């Protein structure tokens, strides 16, 4: 079958070398193309590690991770980088320009594509306000760009790359509620057909997700839609109440 971006975890266990307890314990799930899978859970639950495993920042001790049936460890990191775009929890900008940062994942993107990605990522206005627009210099680490702007540029960069799989690690929690809502309204069209995995803090960010995974202490302790989890899952109910 053609590449589609289905991600499958089967009984994945991972611990950092020397650590007593695994940070991911026996995790199994499938994230389907064209669908949004959300991951929610308290700090330290293992959400970032789960995303990092898909990019092979490290490999599990047990279990398997596949994309469209192919084990991720059979792909080169370059192949993986073309298939999966991660918006990291702490986005990083390179020394260069706004445009060069946005083209990081796909160097042949034209300016119109950059502006379209910025529109979706709610970063269009602040780039238009820059004297040089897309050609505005960015210092290494993005220190001349605010945290929220850095996050929007990082989201736009992922959109420009047009991967099969988007991983958003807590990419929306720093946005105010109105911006978060506008971004989520624009995202489905921009990522149509792709596999989208969103780690979130706010339940309001993920109520529409096709599937929500609830993580606690490295384990997936609940899965379902918002309504299903609200009715059945105590950990989720606690997150909603908090
Ligand atoms: P994370 O996966 O970073 O936890 P999280 O993403 O769910 O938390 P947050 O909401 O705050 O972003 O960490 C899971 C565990 O792994 C935690 O005990 C810290 C540990 N850890 C390391 O030891 N080294 C690492 O490089 C990372 C990323 C995590
Ligand atoms: Mg995290």
XYZ file of N, CA and C and ligand atoms in Angstrom:
756
model
N 0.849 -1.205 0.000
C 0.000 0.000 0.000
C 0.882 1.251 0.000
N 0.382 2.356 -0.544
C 1.203 3.573 -0.599
C 1.463 4.123 0.796
N 2.528 4.899 0.930
C 2.857 5.504 2.219
C 1.697 6.360 2.681
N 1.290 6.194 3.924
C 0.145 6.920 4.445
C 0.449 7.584 5.781
N 1.366 6.996 6.543
C 1.743 7.605 7.815
C 1.092 6.977 9.035
N 0.642 5.720 8.908
C 0.082 5.067 10.101
C 1.211 4.721 11.076
N 1.033 5.171 12.318
C 2.022 4.889 13.366
C 1.464 3.811 14.292
N 2.269 2.798 14.527
C 1.809 1.719 15.408
C 2.863 1.406 16.458
N 2.450 1.504 17.722
C 3.282 1.066 18.857
C 2.736 -0.271 19.335
N 3.623 -1.251 19.492
C 3.200 -2.529 20.051
C 4.069 -2.887 21.240
N 3.459 -2.850 22.425
C 4.126 -3.269 23.667
C 5.503 -2.631 23.841
N 5.532 -1.311 23.654
C 6.808 -0.593 23.707
C 7.186 -0.256 25.152
N 8.392 -0.680 25.521
C 8.938 -0.340 26.838
C 10.296 0.323 26.633
N 10.457 1.459 27.310
C 11.720 2.187 27.202
C 12.119 2.782 28.541
N 13.384 2.613 28.895
C 13.935 3.275 30.065
C 15.263 3.893 29.709
N 15.600 5.000 30.354
C 16.910 5.593 30.118
C 17.976 4.711 30.751
N 19.144 4.624 30.116
C 20.215 3.768 30.644
C 20.512 4.098 32.112
N 20.597 3.062 32.919
C 20.938 3.255 34.323
C 19.755 3.544 35.217
N 18.608 3.889 34.625
C 17.427 4.193 35.438
C 16.756 2.888 35.870
N 16.168 2.901 37.056
C 15.529 1.694 37.576
C 14.214 1.392 36.860
N 13.403 2.446 36.751
C 12.052 2.258 36.212
C 11.998 2.692 34.750
N 11.273 1.956 33.907
C 11.078 2.433 32.538
C 10.213 3.701 32.542
N 10.436 4.599 31.590
C 9.595 5.803 31.492
C 8.435 5.578 30.538
N 8.536 4.536 29.705
C 7.401 4.088 28.896
C 7.246 2.603 29.159
N 6.046 2.192 29.595
C 5.849 0.802 29.987
C 4.736 0.162 29.162
N 5.127 -0.749 28.282
C 4.177 -1.599 27.565
C 3.111 -0.783 26.825
N 3.563 0.218 26.081
C 2.619 1.112 25.387
C 2.232 0.555 24.016
N 0.936 0.458 23.784
C 0.416 0.020 22.488
C -0.675 0.974 22.036
N -0.578 1.436 20.801
C -1.650 2.235 20.198
C -1.400 2.350 18.704
N -2.449 2.749 17.995
C -2.316 3.019 16.566
C -2.809 4.435 16.321
N -2.020 5.220 15.590
C -2.441 6.561 15.167
C -2.659 6.505 13.658
N -3.905 6.748 13.250
C -4.276 6.531 11.849
C -4.124 7.812 11.016
N -3.777 7.635 9.742
C -3.731 8.766 8.817
C -5.086 9.464 8.726
N -5.062 10.770 8.634
C -6.300 11.541 8.516
C -6.988 11.762 9.850
N -6.405 11.219 10.914
C -7.023 11.340 12.242
C -6.099 12.073 13.203
N -6.709 12.599 14.245
C -5.938 13.251 15.302
C -5.946 12.385 16.548
N -4.745 12.063 17.000
C -4.567 11.350 18.259
C -4.003 12.351 19.259
N -4.649 12.491 20.399
C -4.172 13.407 21.433
C -3.594 12.609 22.588
N -2.586 13.179 23.223
C -1.988 12.555 24.406
C -2.029 13.561 25.537
N -2.603 13.146 26.657
C -2.709 14.049 27.799
C -2.262 13.290 29.044
N -1.758 14.013 30.022
C -1.297 13.358 31.244
C -0.406 14.312 32.011
N -0.175 14.009 33.272
C 0.528 14.950 34.134
C 1.995 15.071 33.732
N 2.651 16.060 34.300
C 4.064 16.287 33.988
C 4.893 15.070 34.397
N 5.821 14.684 33.522
C 6.642 13.512 33.781
C 6.003 12.198 33.393
N 4.803 12.236 32.800
C 4.081 11.006 32.457
C 4.744 10.230 31.326
N 5.575 10.925 30.527
C 6.257 10.233 29.436
C 5.792 10.663 28.047
N 5.054 11.763 27.975
C 4.491 12.207 26.692
C 5.588 12.588 25.695
N 6.549 13.372 26.161
C 7.637 13.791 25.266
C 8.487 12.597 24.844
N 8.750 11.710 25.775
C 9.557 10.527 25.445
C 8.841 9.685 24.388
N 7.534 9.561 24.503
C 6.762 8.790 23.524
C 6.938 9.379 22.118
N 6.846 10.705 22.002
C 7.042 11.338 20.690
C 8.480 11.152 20.218
N 9.426 11.328 21.129
C 10.838 11.203 20.747
C 11.176 9.800 20.241
N 10.481 8.789 20.767
C 10.712 7.418 20.309
C 10.338 7.256 18.831
N 9.300 7.997 18.396
C 8.891 7.886 16.982
C 9.972 8.416 16.063
N 10.741 9.388 16.550
C 11.827 9.973 15.754
C 13.156 9.276 15.990
N 13.117 8.232 16.783
C 14.329 7.462 17.116
C 15.404 8.315 17.772
N 14.977 9.274 18.596
C 15.975 9.957 19.411
C 16.585 8.941 20.363
N 15.792 7.905 20.661
C 16.299 6.711 21.325
C 15.415 5.548 20.917
N 15.877 4.328 21.116
C 15.131 3.141 20.699
C 14.636 2.369 21.915
N 13.436 1.766 21.786
C 12.897 1.014 22.925
C 13.692 -0.257 23.204
N 13.652 -0.702 24.462
C 14.277 -1.977 24.825
C 13.382 -3.141 24.402
N 12.064 -2.896 24.428
C 11.117 -3.955 24.060
C 10.022 -3.389 23.197
N 9.424 -4.259 22.377
C 8.299 -3.862 21.555
C 8.725 -3.292 20.221
N 7.722 -2.870 19.429
C 8.057 -2.358 18.101
C 7.271 -1.092 17.787
N 7.912 -0.249 16.993
C 7.284 0.972 16.483
C 7.389 0.899 14.965
N 6.236 0.987 14.287
C 6.250 0.914 12.824
C 5.528 2.109 12.224
N 5.956 2.471 11.004
C 5.236 3.445 10.189
C 4.813 2.721 8.919
N 3.514 2.669 8.685
C 2.976 1.920 7.546
C 3.550 0.508 7.501
N 3.686 -0.087 8.659
C 4.126 -1.472 8.749
C 5.630 -1.668 8.744
N 6.384 -0.612 8.444
C 7.846 -0.740 8.408
C 8.431 -0.306 9.740
N 9.282 -1.133 10.338
C 9.886 -0.738 11.619
C 10.657 0.570 11.463
N 10.472 1.490 12.422
C 11.169 2.779 12.292
C 12.687 2.604 12.309
N 13.166 1.530 12.948
C 14.625 1.381 12.977
C 15.171 0.837 11.653
N 14.272 0.550 10.682
C 14.748 0.198 9.336
C 14.883 1.448 8.467
N 14.347 2.571 8.949
C 14.447 3.827 8.192
C 15.692 4.585 8.656
N 16.310 5.303 7.735
C 17.407 6.174 8.160
C 16.797 7.378 8.851
N 17.610 8.070 9.638
C 17.088 9.258 10.302
C 16.658 10.303 9.276
N 17.336 10.335 8.128
C 16.943 11.279 7.070
C 15.567 10.920 6.503
N 15.317 9.621 6.294
C 13.999 9.191 5.814
C 12.926 9.530 6.838
N 13.247 9.277 8.111
C 12.295 9.582 9.179
C 11.976 11.075 9.213
N 13.021 11.902 9.053
C 12.834 13.350 9.121
C 11.937 13.838 7.984
N 11.948 13.145 6.843
C 11.058 13.543 5.745
C 9.621 13.097 5.989
N 9.448 12.067 6.804
C 8.120 11.487 7.020
C 7.416 12.131 8.211
N 8.185 12.446 9.235
C 7.627 12.906 10.508
C 8.182 14.285 10.852
N 7.306 15.242 11.152
C 7.763 16.548 11.640
C 7.356 16.712 13.092
N 8.336 16.985 13.930
C 8.077 17.226 15.350
C 8.177 18.712 15.645
N 7.144 19.245 16.277
C 7.248 20.583 16.858
C 7.607 20.364 18.318
N 8.869 20.581 18.683
C 9.312 20.208 20.032
C 8.720 21.100 21.116
N 8.727 20.584 22.318
C 8.168 21.322 23.454
C 8.914 22.646 23.660
N 10.222 22.613 23.428
C 11.000 23.857 23.457
C 11.542 24.110 22.062
N 10.763 24.831 21.253
C 11.148 25.008 19.853
C 12.490 25.705 19.720
N 13.219 25.351 18.681
C 14.552 25.902 18.481
C 14.613 26.615 17.133
N 15.148 27.825 17.122
C 15.365 28.536 15.865
C 16.860 28.634 15.608
N 17.214 28.587 14.329
C 18.611 28.657 13.928
C 18.971 30.086 13.573
N 20.234 30.409 13.663
C 20.693 31.694 13.173
C 20.440 31.756 11.675
N 19.794 32.821 11.196
C 19.469 32.938 9.766
C 18.375 33.958 9.601
N 17.368 33.612 8.822
C 16.217 34.500 8.654
C 14.960 33.713 9.013
N 13.845 34.427 9.105
C 12.571 33.727 9.310
C 12.368 32.721 8.186
N 12.625 33.147 6.932
C 12.422 32.246 5.790
C 13.308 31.007 5.879
N 14.576 31.174 6.209
C 15.471 30.004 6.239
C 15.055 29.050 7.357
N 14.546 29.605 8.450
C 14.038 28.741 9.523
C 12.802 27.965 9.091
N 11.918 28.625 8.340
C 10.695 27.944 7.901
C 10.988 26.884 6.849
N 12.049 27.098 6.052
C 12.388 26.142 4.991
C 13.262 25.002 5.492
N 13.479 24.933 6.802
C 14.393 23.927 7.344
C 14.016 22.513 6.898
N 12.718 22.200 6.877
C 12.288 20.837 6.536
C 12.085 20.618 5.044
N 12.030 21.724 4.267
C 11.812 21.580 2.806
C 12.325 22.837 2.117
N 13.547 22.724 1.638
C 14.256 23.908 1.157
C 13.631 24.508 -0.099
N 12.816 23.732 -0.841
C 12.275 24.265 -2.102
C 10.923 24.960 -1.930
N 10.469 25.142 -0.703
C 9.179 25.817 -0.500
C 9.272 27.272 -0.975
N 8.230 27.742 -1.681
C 8.250 29.141 -2.133
C 7.642 30.064 -1.075
N 7.788 31.366 -1.291
C 7.322 32.334 -0.287
C 5.830 32.200 -0.007
N 5.042 31.936 -1.046
C 3.588 31.811 -0.831
C 3.286 30.673 0.136
N 4.049 29.592 0.029
C 3.845 28.460 0.952
C 4.240 28.846 2.378
N 5.283 29.657 2.500
C 5.694 30.102 3.841
C 4.602 30.969 4.467
N 4.055 31.891 3.664
C 2.991 32.766 4.200
C 1.755 31.959 4.570
N 1.431 30.957 3.764
C 0.258 30.128 4.063
C 0.461 29.370 5.382
N 1.665 28.836 5.578
C 1.960 28.130 6.835
C 1.888 29.103 8.016
N 2.388 30.316 7.808
C 2.328 31.321 8.881
C 0.888 31.699 9.197
N 0.051 31.776 8.152
C -1.357 32.106 8.373
C -2.005 31.047 9.286
N -1.775 29.783 8.963
C -2.363 28.700 9.760
C -1.804 28.721 11.185
N -0.501 28.942 11.315
C 0.176 28.903 12.621
C -0.041 30.173 13.445
N -0.858 31.099 12.913
C -1.159 32.355 13.610
C 0.108 33.189 13.818
N 1.014 33.108 12.834
C 2.245 33.891 12.914
C 2.353 34.937 11.825
N 1.310 35.057 11.005
C 1.382 35.948 9.848
C 1.543 37.414 10.267
N 0.745 37.835 11.245
C 0.731 39.262 11.594
C 2.093 39.738 12.096
N 2.710 38.960 12.973
C 3.969 39.463 13.534
C 5.089 39.454 12.502
N 5.038 38.533 11.543
C 6.072 38.546 10.491
C 5.844 39.733 9.549
N 4.567 40.028 9.246
C 4.277 41.187 8.392
C 4.735 42.495 9.041
N 4.710 42.522 10.373
C 5.132 43.742 11.075
C 6.646 43.931 11.067
N 7.388 42.876 10.769
C 8.853 42.999 10.715
C 9.233 43.812 9.478
N 10.244 44.646 9.660
C 10.655 45.509 8.558
C 10.992 44.694 7.303
N 11.688 43.567 7.487
C 12.137 42.772 6.344
C 11.248 41.558 6.091
N 10.145 41.470 6.843
C 9.210 40.359 6.616
C 9.892 39.010 6.747
N 9.721 38.160 5.733
C 10.304 36.809 5.768
C 11.821 36.843 5.856
N 12.421 37.932 5.387
C 13.894 38.011 5.381
C 14.449 38.614 6.672
N 13.589 38.827 7.648
C 14.041 39.358 8.940
C 15.058 38.389 9.564
N 16.197 38.927 10.016
C 17.183 38.032 10.647
C 16.653 37.426 11.956
N 17.073 36.203 12.213
C 16.770 35.523 13.478
C 18.119 35.141 14.078
N 18.298 35.449 15.352
C 19.571 35.093 15.974
C 19.539 33.627 16.389
N 20.702 33.032 16.540
C 20.768 31.621 16.937
C 20.014 31.416 18.245
N 19.135 30.404 18.266
C 18.305 30.170 19.437
C 17.049 31.027 19.436
N 16.951 31.943 18.453
C 15.745 32.760 18.347
C 15.577 33.731 19.493
N 16.698 34.225 20.028
C 16.596 35.069 21.218
C 15.975 36.433 20.914
N 15.914 36.835 19.634
C 15.246 38.098 19.310
C 13.785 37.900 18.917
N 13.262 36.721 19.215
C 11.870 36.385 18.922
C 11.247 35.913 20.237
N 10.022 36.340 20.527
C 9.405 35.952 21.808
C 9.093 34.455 21.827
N 8.878 33.921 23.014
C 8.586 32.494 23.154
C 7.377 32.061 22.334
N 6.315 32.857 22.392
C 5.100 32.533 21.644
C 5.319 32.604 20.136
N 6.133 33.590 19.715
C 6.440 33.713 18.276
C 7.307 32.546 17.805
N 8.251 32.163 18.661
C 9.113 31.015 18.351
C 8.254 29.765 18.135
N 7.273 29.604 19.017
C 6.400 28.441 18.929
C 5.604 28.463 17.621
N 5.096 29.631 17.239
C 4.324 29.718 15.996
C 5.206 29.479 14.777
N 6.445 29.974 14.829
C 7.371 29.723 13.708
C 7.696 28.234 13.620
N 7.809 27.597 14.762
C 8.117 26.167 14.787
C 6.945 25.355 14.224
N 5.725 25.777 14.521
C 4.534 25.121 13.959
C 4.491 25.347 12.444
N 4.764 26.599 12.032
C 4.756 26.909 10.596
C 5.823 26.089 9.867
N 6.974 25.931 10.486
C 8.062 25.138 9.883
C 7.591 23.705 9.618
N 6.888 23.126 10.581
C 6.380 21.763 10.393
C 5.377 21.713 9.245
N 4.528 22.736 9.145
C 3.520 22.758 8.075
C 4.178 22.884 6.704
N 5.230 23.692 6.609
C 5.943 23.873 5.342
C 6.514 22.535 4.862
N 6.950 21.710 5.790
C 7.591 20.435 5.433
C 6.604 19.446 4.818
N 5.296 19.626 5.054
C 4.262 18.714 4.529
C 4.601 17.238 4.750
N 4.800 16.849 6.000
C 5.127 15.447 6.297
C 3.865 14.577 6.283
N 4.048 13.289 6.388
C 2.909 12.381 6.550
C 2.409 12.406 7.989
N 3.318 12.706 8.923
C 3.006 12.630 10.356
C 3.435 13.933 11.048
N 2.510 14.544 11.770
C 2.821 15.727 12.580
C 2.810 15.351 14.054
N 3.853 15.752 14.755
C 3.895 15.570 16.203
C 3.972 16.953 16.848
N 2.972 17.316 17.599
C 2.951 18.613 18.282
C 3.136 18.364 19.777
N 4.311 18.720 20.292
C 4.567 18.470 21.718
C 4.234 19.711 22.525
N 3.020 19.730 23.039
C 2.623 20.819 23.921
C 2.774 22.167 23.199
N 2.386 22.191 21.932
C 2.667 23.349 21.082
C 1.655 24.467 21.233
N 0.570 24.207 21.933
C -0.519 25.183 21.964
C -0.754 25.791 23.340
N -0.112 25.207 24.377
C -0.444 25.644 25.737
C 0.060 27.050 26.045
N 1.107 27.503 25.321
C 1.607 28.859 25.574
C 0.774 29.906 24.838
N -0.106 29.450 23.961
C -0.944 30.396 23.217
C -2.139 30.785 24.077
N -2.600 32.035 23.915
C -3.824 32.389 24.629
C -4.989 31.589 24.042
N -6.070 31.505 24.794
C -7.176 30.617 24.431
C -7.742 30.950 23.043
N -7.831 32.234 22.720
C -8.400 32.628 21.421
C -7.486 32.210 20.269
N -6.170 32.398 20.451
C -5.222 32.014 19.395
C -5.194 30.501 19.236
N -5.200 29.809 20.351
C -5.255 28.344 20.346
C -6.469 27.890 19.531
N -7.623 28.515 19.775
C -8.856 28.134 19.072
C -8.744 28.416 17.569
N -8.172 29.579 17.212
C -8.027 29.910 15.778
C -7.082 28.929 15.096
N -6.009 28.598 15.780
C -5.034 27.675 15.192
C -5.664 26.303 14.976
N -6.383 25.834 15.977
C -7.000 24.507 15.846
C -8.086 24.482 14.785
N -8.726 25.655 14.559
C -9.747 25.727 13.507
C -9.090 25.635 12.127
N -7.869 26.188 12.007
C -7.186 26.219 10.711
C -6.402 24.939 10.429
N -6.044 24.232 11.471
C -5.132 23.090 11.335
C -5.692 21.920 10.501
N -6.955 21.524 10.685
C -7.423 20.336 9.956
C -7.264 20.438 8.437
N -7.569 21.598 7.844
C -7.393 21.756 6.399
C -5.928 21.663 6.023
N -5.081 22.312 6.833
C -3.651 22.391 6.500
C -2.968 21.033 6.628
N -3.500 20.170 7.480
C -2.852 18.872 7.725
C -3.710 17.723 7.194
N -4.605 18.032 6.260
C -5.576 17.032 5.807
C -4.875 15.770 5.291
N -5.369 14.641 5.739
C -4.818 13.370 5.277
C -3.641 12.883 6.099
N -2.997 13.790 6.834
C -1.825 13.414 7.622
C -2.245 12.756 8.939
N -1.300 12.090 9.552
C -1.479 11.576 10.910
C -1.049 12.695 11.859
N -1.941 13.081 12.747
C -1.615 14.173 13.664
C -1.642 13.661 15.098
N -0.555 13.896 15.803
C -0.481 13.511 17.217
C -0.190 14.772 18.024
N -1.071 15.072 18.954
C -0.980 16.317 19.724
C -0.845 16.006 21.208
N 0.273 16.409 21.796
C 0.382 16.383 23.254
C -0.179 17.702 23.760
N -1.070 17.630 24.732
C -1.735 18.854 25.188
C -1.798 18.920 26.693
N -1.884 20.127 27.196
C -2.123 20.358 28.620
C -3.606 20.621 28.867
N -4.174 21.467 27.982
C -5.571 21.862 28.144
C -6.490 20.844 27.486
N -7.488 20.401 28.209
C -8.473 19.484 27.627
C -9.188 20.161 26.452
N -9.414 21.491 26.557
C -10.150 22.180 25.490
C -9.446 22.066 24.141
N -8.127 21.837 24.170
C -7.357 21.705 22.926
C -7.682 20.402 22.198
N -8.155 19.395 22.926
C -8.223 18.052 22.346
C -9.605 17.415 22.364
N -10.626 18.186 22.770
C -11.961 17.572 22.870
C -12.439 16.990 21.538
N -11.953 17.552 20.419
C -12.400 17.079 19.107
C -11.545 15.926 18.568
N -10.513 15.536 19.286
C -9.606 14.495 18.774
C -10.355 13.192 18.520
N -9.921 12.463 17.495
C -10.555 11.185 17.173
C -10.278 10.161 18.264
N -9.111 10.297 18.889
C -8.693 9.352 19.927
C -7.833 10.118 20.931
N -8.089 9.907 22.203
C -7.266 10.520 23.249
C -6.615 9.394 24.052
N -5.291 9.507 24.233
C -4.569 8.564 25.094
C -4.266 9.287 26.398
N -4.610 8.671 27.509
C -4.317 9.254 28.818
C -3.089 8.550 29.371
N -2.053 9.325 29.684
C -0.812 8.723 30.194
C -0.595 9.061 31.651
N -0.090 8.085 32.369
C 0.268 8.288 33.772
C 1.432 7.366 34.095
N 2.510 7.936 34.619
C 3.664 7.128 35.023
C 4.176 6.205 33.925
N 4.168 6.687 32.677
C 4.725 5.914 31.572
C 3.771 4.903 30.966
N 2.565 4.825 31.527
C 1.592 3.868 31.001
C 0.417 4.586 30.354
N -0.151 3.948 29.342
C -1.393 4.452 28.764
C -2.527 3.861 29.611
N -3.152 4.733 30.408
C -4.147 4.246 31.373
C -5.578 4.509 30.905
N -5.714 5.083 29.724
C -7.055 5.298 29.193
C -6.977 5.653 27.730
N -8.008 5.278 26.990
C -8.078 5.692 25.587
C -9.522 5.753 25.158
N -9.804 6.712 24.285
C -11.167 6.870 23.819
C -11.377 8.302 23.364
N -12.636 8.628 23.068
C -12.954 10.016 22.750
C -13.131 10.784 24.056
N -13.228 12.100 23.941
C -13.452 12.934 25.117
C -14.670 12.453 25.907
N -15.765 12.231 25.209
C -16.996 11.829 25.906
C -16.848 10.464 26.576
N -16.197 9.548 25.875
C -16.005 8.208 26.451
C -15.152 8.273 27.716
N -14.054 9.038 27.635
C -13.147 9.128 28.782
C -13.797 9.863 29.946
N -14.552 10.881 29.605
C -15.238 11.657 30.642
C -16.200 10.763 31.423
N -16.773 9.808 30.738
C -17.751 8.921 31.381
C -17.091 7.790 32.158
N -15.847 7.410 31.783
C -15.314 6.159 32.319
C -13.953 6.252 32.999
N -13.174 7.301 32.708
C -11.772 7.264 33.128
C -11.491 8.251 34.257
N -11.100 7.726 35.415
C -10.911 8.590 36.591
C -9.756 9.560 36.415
N -8.680 9.098 35.778
C -7.524 9.983 35.574
C -7.940 11.154 34.677
N -8.683 10.839 33.632
C -9.145 11.888 32.722
C -10.110 12.846 33.427
N -10.994 12.292 34.202
C -11.946 13.132 34.955
C -11.189 14.102 35.863
N -10.117 13.590 36.457
C -9.302 14.431 37.346
C -8.626 15.563 36.558
N -8.132 15.239 35.364
C -7.492 16.256 34.518
C -8.516 17.317 34.117
N -9.714 16.888 33.784
C -10.767 17.821 33.383
C -11.134 18.748 34.543
N -11.164 18.186 35.758
C -11.536 18.983 36.940
C -10.447 19.979 37.322
N -9.174 19.638 37.039
C -8.067 20.463 37.549
C -7.877 21.747 36.752
P 8.748 13.325 29.735
O 8.398 12.393 28.636
O 9.589 14.494 29.381
O 7.411 13.783 30.485
P 6.192 14.643 29.907
O 6.516 15.123 28.543
O 4.969 13.817 30.050
O 6.113 15.854 30.939
P 5.753 17.411 30.675
O 4.254 17.498 30.652
O 6.338 18.116 31.838
O 6.381 17.834 29.384
O 9.535 12.550 30.871
C 9.182 11.255 31.311
C 10.219 10.798 32.314
O 11.457 10.624 31.666
C 10.460 11.786 33.440
O 10.607 11.041 34.623
C 11.747 12.456 33.080
C 12.465 11.385 32.304
N 13.368 11.914 31.259
C 14.734 11.710 31.381
O 15.207 11.116 32.355
N 15.547 12.176 30.387
C 15.064 12.826 29.277
O 15.829 13.221 28.372
C 13.623 13.031 29.160
C 13.031 13.744 27.973
C 12.838 12.545 30.182
Mg 6.892 16.916 27.710
